[in-house]
PDB file of C-alpha atoms in Angstrom:
ATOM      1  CA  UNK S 537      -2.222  -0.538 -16.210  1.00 71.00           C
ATOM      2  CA  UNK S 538      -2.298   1.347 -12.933  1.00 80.00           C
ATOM      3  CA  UNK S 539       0.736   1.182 -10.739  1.00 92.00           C
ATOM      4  CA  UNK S 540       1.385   2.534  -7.445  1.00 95.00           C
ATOM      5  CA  UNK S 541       3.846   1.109  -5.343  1.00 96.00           C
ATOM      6  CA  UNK S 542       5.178   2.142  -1.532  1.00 97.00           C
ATOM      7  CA  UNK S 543       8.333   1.795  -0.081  1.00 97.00           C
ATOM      8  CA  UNK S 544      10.644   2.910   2.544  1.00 97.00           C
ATOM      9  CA  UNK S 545       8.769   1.338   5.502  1.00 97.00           C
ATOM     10  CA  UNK S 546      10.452  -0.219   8.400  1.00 97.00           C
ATOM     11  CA  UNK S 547      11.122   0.134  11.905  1.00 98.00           C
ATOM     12  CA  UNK S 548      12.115   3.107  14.289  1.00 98.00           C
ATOM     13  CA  UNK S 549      12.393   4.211  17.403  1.00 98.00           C
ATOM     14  CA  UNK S 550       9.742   6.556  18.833  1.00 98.00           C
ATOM     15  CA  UNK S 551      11.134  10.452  17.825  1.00 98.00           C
ATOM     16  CA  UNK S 552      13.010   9.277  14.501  1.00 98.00           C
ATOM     17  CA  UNK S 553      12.061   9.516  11.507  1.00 98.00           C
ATOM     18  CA  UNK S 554      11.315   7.783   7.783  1.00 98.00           C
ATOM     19  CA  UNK S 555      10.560   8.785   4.538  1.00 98.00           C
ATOM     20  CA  UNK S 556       8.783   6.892   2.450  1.00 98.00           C
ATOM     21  CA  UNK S 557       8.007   6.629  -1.668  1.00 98.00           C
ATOM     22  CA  UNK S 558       5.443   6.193  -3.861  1.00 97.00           C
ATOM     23  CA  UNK S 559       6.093   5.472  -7.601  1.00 96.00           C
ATOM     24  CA  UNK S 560       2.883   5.994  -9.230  1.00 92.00           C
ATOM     25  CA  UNK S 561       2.545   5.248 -13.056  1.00 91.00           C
ATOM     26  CA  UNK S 562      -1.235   7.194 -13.296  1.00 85.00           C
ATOM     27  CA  UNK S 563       1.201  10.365 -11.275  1.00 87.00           C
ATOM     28  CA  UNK S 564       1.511  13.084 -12.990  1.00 89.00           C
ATOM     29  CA  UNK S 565      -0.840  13.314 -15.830  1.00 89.00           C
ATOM     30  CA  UNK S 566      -3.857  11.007 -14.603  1.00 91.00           C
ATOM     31  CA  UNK S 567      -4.294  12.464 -11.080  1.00 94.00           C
ATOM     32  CA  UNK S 568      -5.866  16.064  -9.206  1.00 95.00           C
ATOM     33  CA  UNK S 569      -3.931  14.680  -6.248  1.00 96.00           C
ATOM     34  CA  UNK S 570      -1.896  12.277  -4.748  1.00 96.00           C
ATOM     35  CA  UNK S 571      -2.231  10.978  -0.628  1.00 97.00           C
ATOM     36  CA  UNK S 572      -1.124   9.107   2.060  1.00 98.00           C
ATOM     37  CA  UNK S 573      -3.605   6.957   4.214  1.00 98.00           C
ATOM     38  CA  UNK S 574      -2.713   4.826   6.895  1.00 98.00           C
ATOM     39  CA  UNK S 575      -4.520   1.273   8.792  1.00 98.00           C
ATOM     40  CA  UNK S 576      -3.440   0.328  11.987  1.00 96.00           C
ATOM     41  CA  UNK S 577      -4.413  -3.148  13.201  1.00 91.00           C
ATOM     42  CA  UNK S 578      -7.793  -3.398  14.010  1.00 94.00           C
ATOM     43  CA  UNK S 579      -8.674   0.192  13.527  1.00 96.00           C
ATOM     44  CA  UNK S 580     -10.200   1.878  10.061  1.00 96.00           C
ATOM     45  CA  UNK S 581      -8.172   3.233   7.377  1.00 97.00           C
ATOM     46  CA  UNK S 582      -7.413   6.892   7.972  1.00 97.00           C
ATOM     47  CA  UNK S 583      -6.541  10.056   6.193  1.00 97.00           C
ATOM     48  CA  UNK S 584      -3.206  10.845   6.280  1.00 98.00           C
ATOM     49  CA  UNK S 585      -2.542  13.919   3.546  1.00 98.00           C
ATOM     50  CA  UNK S 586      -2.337  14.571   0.515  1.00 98.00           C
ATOM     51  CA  UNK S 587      -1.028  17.395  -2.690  1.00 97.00           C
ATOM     52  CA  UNK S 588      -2.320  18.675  -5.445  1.00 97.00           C
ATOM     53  CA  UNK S 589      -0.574  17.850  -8.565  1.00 95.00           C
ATOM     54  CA  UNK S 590      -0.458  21.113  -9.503  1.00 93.00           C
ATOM     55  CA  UNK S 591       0.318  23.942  -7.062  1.00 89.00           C
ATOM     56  CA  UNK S 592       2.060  21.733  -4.640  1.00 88.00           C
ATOM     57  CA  UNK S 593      -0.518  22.522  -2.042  1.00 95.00           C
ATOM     58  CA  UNK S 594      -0.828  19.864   1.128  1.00 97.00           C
ATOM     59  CA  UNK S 595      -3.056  18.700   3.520  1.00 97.00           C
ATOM     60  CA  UNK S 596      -2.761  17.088   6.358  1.00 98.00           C
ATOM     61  CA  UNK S 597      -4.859  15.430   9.493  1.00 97.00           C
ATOM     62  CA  UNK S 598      -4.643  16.818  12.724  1.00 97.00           C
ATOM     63  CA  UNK S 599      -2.532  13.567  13.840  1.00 96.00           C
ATOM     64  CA  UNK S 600       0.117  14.290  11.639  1.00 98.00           C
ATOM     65  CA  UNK S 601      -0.047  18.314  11.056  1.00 97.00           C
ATOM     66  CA  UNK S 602       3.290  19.748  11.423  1.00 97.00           C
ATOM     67  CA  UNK S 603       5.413  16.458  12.019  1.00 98.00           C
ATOM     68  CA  UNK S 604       4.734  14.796   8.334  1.00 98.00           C
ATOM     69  CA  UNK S 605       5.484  16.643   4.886  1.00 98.00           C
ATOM     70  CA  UNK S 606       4.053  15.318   1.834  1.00 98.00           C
ATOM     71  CA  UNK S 607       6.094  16.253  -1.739  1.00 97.00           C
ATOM     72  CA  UNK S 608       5.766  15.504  -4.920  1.00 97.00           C
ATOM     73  CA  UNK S 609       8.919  14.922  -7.915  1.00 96.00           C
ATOM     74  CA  UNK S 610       6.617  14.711 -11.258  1.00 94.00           C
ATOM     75  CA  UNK S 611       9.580  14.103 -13.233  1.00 94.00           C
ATOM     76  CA  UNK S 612      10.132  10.779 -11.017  1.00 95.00           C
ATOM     77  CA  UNK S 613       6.267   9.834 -10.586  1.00 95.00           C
ATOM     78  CA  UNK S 614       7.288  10.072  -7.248  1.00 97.00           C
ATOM     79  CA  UNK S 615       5.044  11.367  -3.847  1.00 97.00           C
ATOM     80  CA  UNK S 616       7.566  11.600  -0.818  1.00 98.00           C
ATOM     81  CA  UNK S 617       5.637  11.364   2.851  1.00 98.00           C
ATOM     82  CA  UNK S 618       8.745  12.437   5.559  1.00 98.00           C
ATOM     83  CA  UNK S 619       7.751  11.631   9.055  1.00 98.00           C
ATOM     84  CA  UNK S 620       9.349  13.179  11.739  1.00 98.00           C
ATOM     85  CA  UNK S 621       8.895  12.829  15.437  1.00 98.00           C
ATOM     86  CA  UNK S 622       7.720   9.361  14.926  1.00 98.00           C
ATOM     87  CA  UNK S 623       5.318   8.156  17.842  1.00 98.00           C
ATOM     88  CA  UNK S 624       3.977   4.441  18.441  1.00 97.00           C
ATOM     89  CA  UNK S 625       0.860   5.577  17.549  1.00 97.00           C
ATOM     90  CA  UNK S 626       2.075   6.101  14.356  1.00 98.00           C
ATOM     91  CA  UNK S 627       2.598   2.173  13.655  1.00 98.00           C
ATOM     92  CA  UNK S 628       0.162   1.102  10.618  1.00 98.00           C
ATOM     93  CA  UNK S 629       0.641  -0.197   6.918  1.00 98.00           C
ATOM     94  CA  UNK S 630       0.647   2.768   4.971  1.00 98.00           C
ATOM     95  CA  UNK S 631      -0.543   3.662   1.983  1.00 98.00           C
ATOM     96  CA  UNK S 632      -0.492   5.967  -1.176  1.00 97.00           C
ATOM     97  CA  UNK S 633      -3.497   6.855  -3.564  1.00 97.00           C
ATOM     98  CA  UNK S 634      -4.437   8.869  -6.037  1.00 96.00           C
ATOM     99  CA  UNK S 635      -7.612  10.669  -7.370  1.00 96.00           C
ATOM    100  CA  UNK S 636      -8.514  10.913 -11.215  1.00 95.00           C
ATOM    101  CA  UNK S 637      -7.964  14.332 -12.728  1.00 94.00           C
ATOM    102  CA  UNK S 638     -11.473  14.964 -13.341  1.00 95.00           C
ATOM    103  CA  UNK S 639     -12.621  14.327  -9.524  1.00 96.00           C
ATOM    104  CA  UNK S 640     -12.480  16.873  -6.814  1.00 95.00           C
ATOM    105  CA  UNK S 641      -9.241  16.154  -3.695  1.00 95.00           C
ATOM    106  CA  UNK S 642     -11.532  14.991  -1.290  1.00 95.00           C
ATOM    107  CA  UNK S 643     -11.097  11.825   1.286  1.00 96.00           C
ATOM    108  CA  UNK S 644     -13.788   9.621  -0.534  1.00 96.00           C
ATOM    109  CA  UNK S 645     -12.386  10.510  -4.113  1.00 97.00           C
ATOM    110  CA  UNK S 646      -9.268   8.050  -3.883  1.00 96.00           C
ATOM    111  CA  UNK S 647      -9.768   5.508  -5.969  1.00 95.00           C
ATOM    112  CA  UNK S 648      -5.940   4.859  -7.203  1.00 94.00           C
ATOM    113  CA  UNK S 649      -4.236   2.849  -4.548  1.00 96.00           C
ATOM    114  CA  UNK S 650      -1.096   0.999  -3.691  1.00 96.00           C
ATOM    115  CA  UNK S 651      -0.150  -2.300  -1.966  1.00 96.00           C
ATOM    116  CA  UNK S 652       0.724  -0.687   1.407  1.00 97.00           C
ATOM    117  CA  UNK S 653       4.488  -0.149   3.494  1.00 98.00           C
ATOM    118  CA  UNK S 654       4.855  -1.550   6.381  1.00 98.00           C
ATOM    119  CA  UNK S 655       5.514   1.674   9.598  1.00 98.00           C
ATOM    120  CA  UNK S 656       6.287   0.420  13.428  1.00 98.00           C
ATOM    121  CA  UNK S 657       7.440   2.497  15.643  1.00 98.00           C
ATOM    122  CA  UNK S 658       8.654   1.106  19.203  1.00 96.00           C
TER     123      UNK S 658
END
């Protein structure tokens, strides 16, 4: 049974920050990589980043680049996002997915996914 479940979401004031967690019982052994997308009301889901599972490589979307970290604890099952210099435009549900081992990291490849966090920032 596939498990991934968010949390650490909440409120914040514009320049703070929050980290947030995603237990994942397919993480470690059943996944390339492991991301972080985002849907703000109204709008489409978006990329967010993600890492490979092995290598510890990330990725991340222009939005986010250099103000979010994505990180990884296999012996927890645990992907970390950290967001830092939080802006309102950050404010969505967010959440984490994975992609089998035998698929390629790519945006359309997620096909793991969790319930979603709630993230406002105002």
């Amino acid at each position: 049974h596939v498990q991934l479940v968010e949390s650490g979401g909440g409120s914040v004031q514009p320049g703070g920050s929050l980290r947030l967690s995603c237990v994942a019982s397919v993480f470690p052994h059943s996944t390339k990589c492991m991301g972080w997308f985002r849907q703000a009301p109204g709008q489409e889901r978006e990329g967010v980043g993600f890492i490979y599972t092995v290598g510890d490589n990330a990725y991340y979307n222009k939005p986010v680049e250099g103000r979010f970290t994505i990180s990884q604890d296999k012996a927890k099952n645990t992907v970390y996002l950290q967001m830092d210099s939080l802006k309102p435009e950050d404010t969505a549900t967010y959440y984490c997915a994975g992609v089998e081992r035998e698929r390629l990291c790519r945006w359309t490849e997620f096909s793991y996914w969790g319930q979603g966090t709630q993230v406002t920032v105002s």
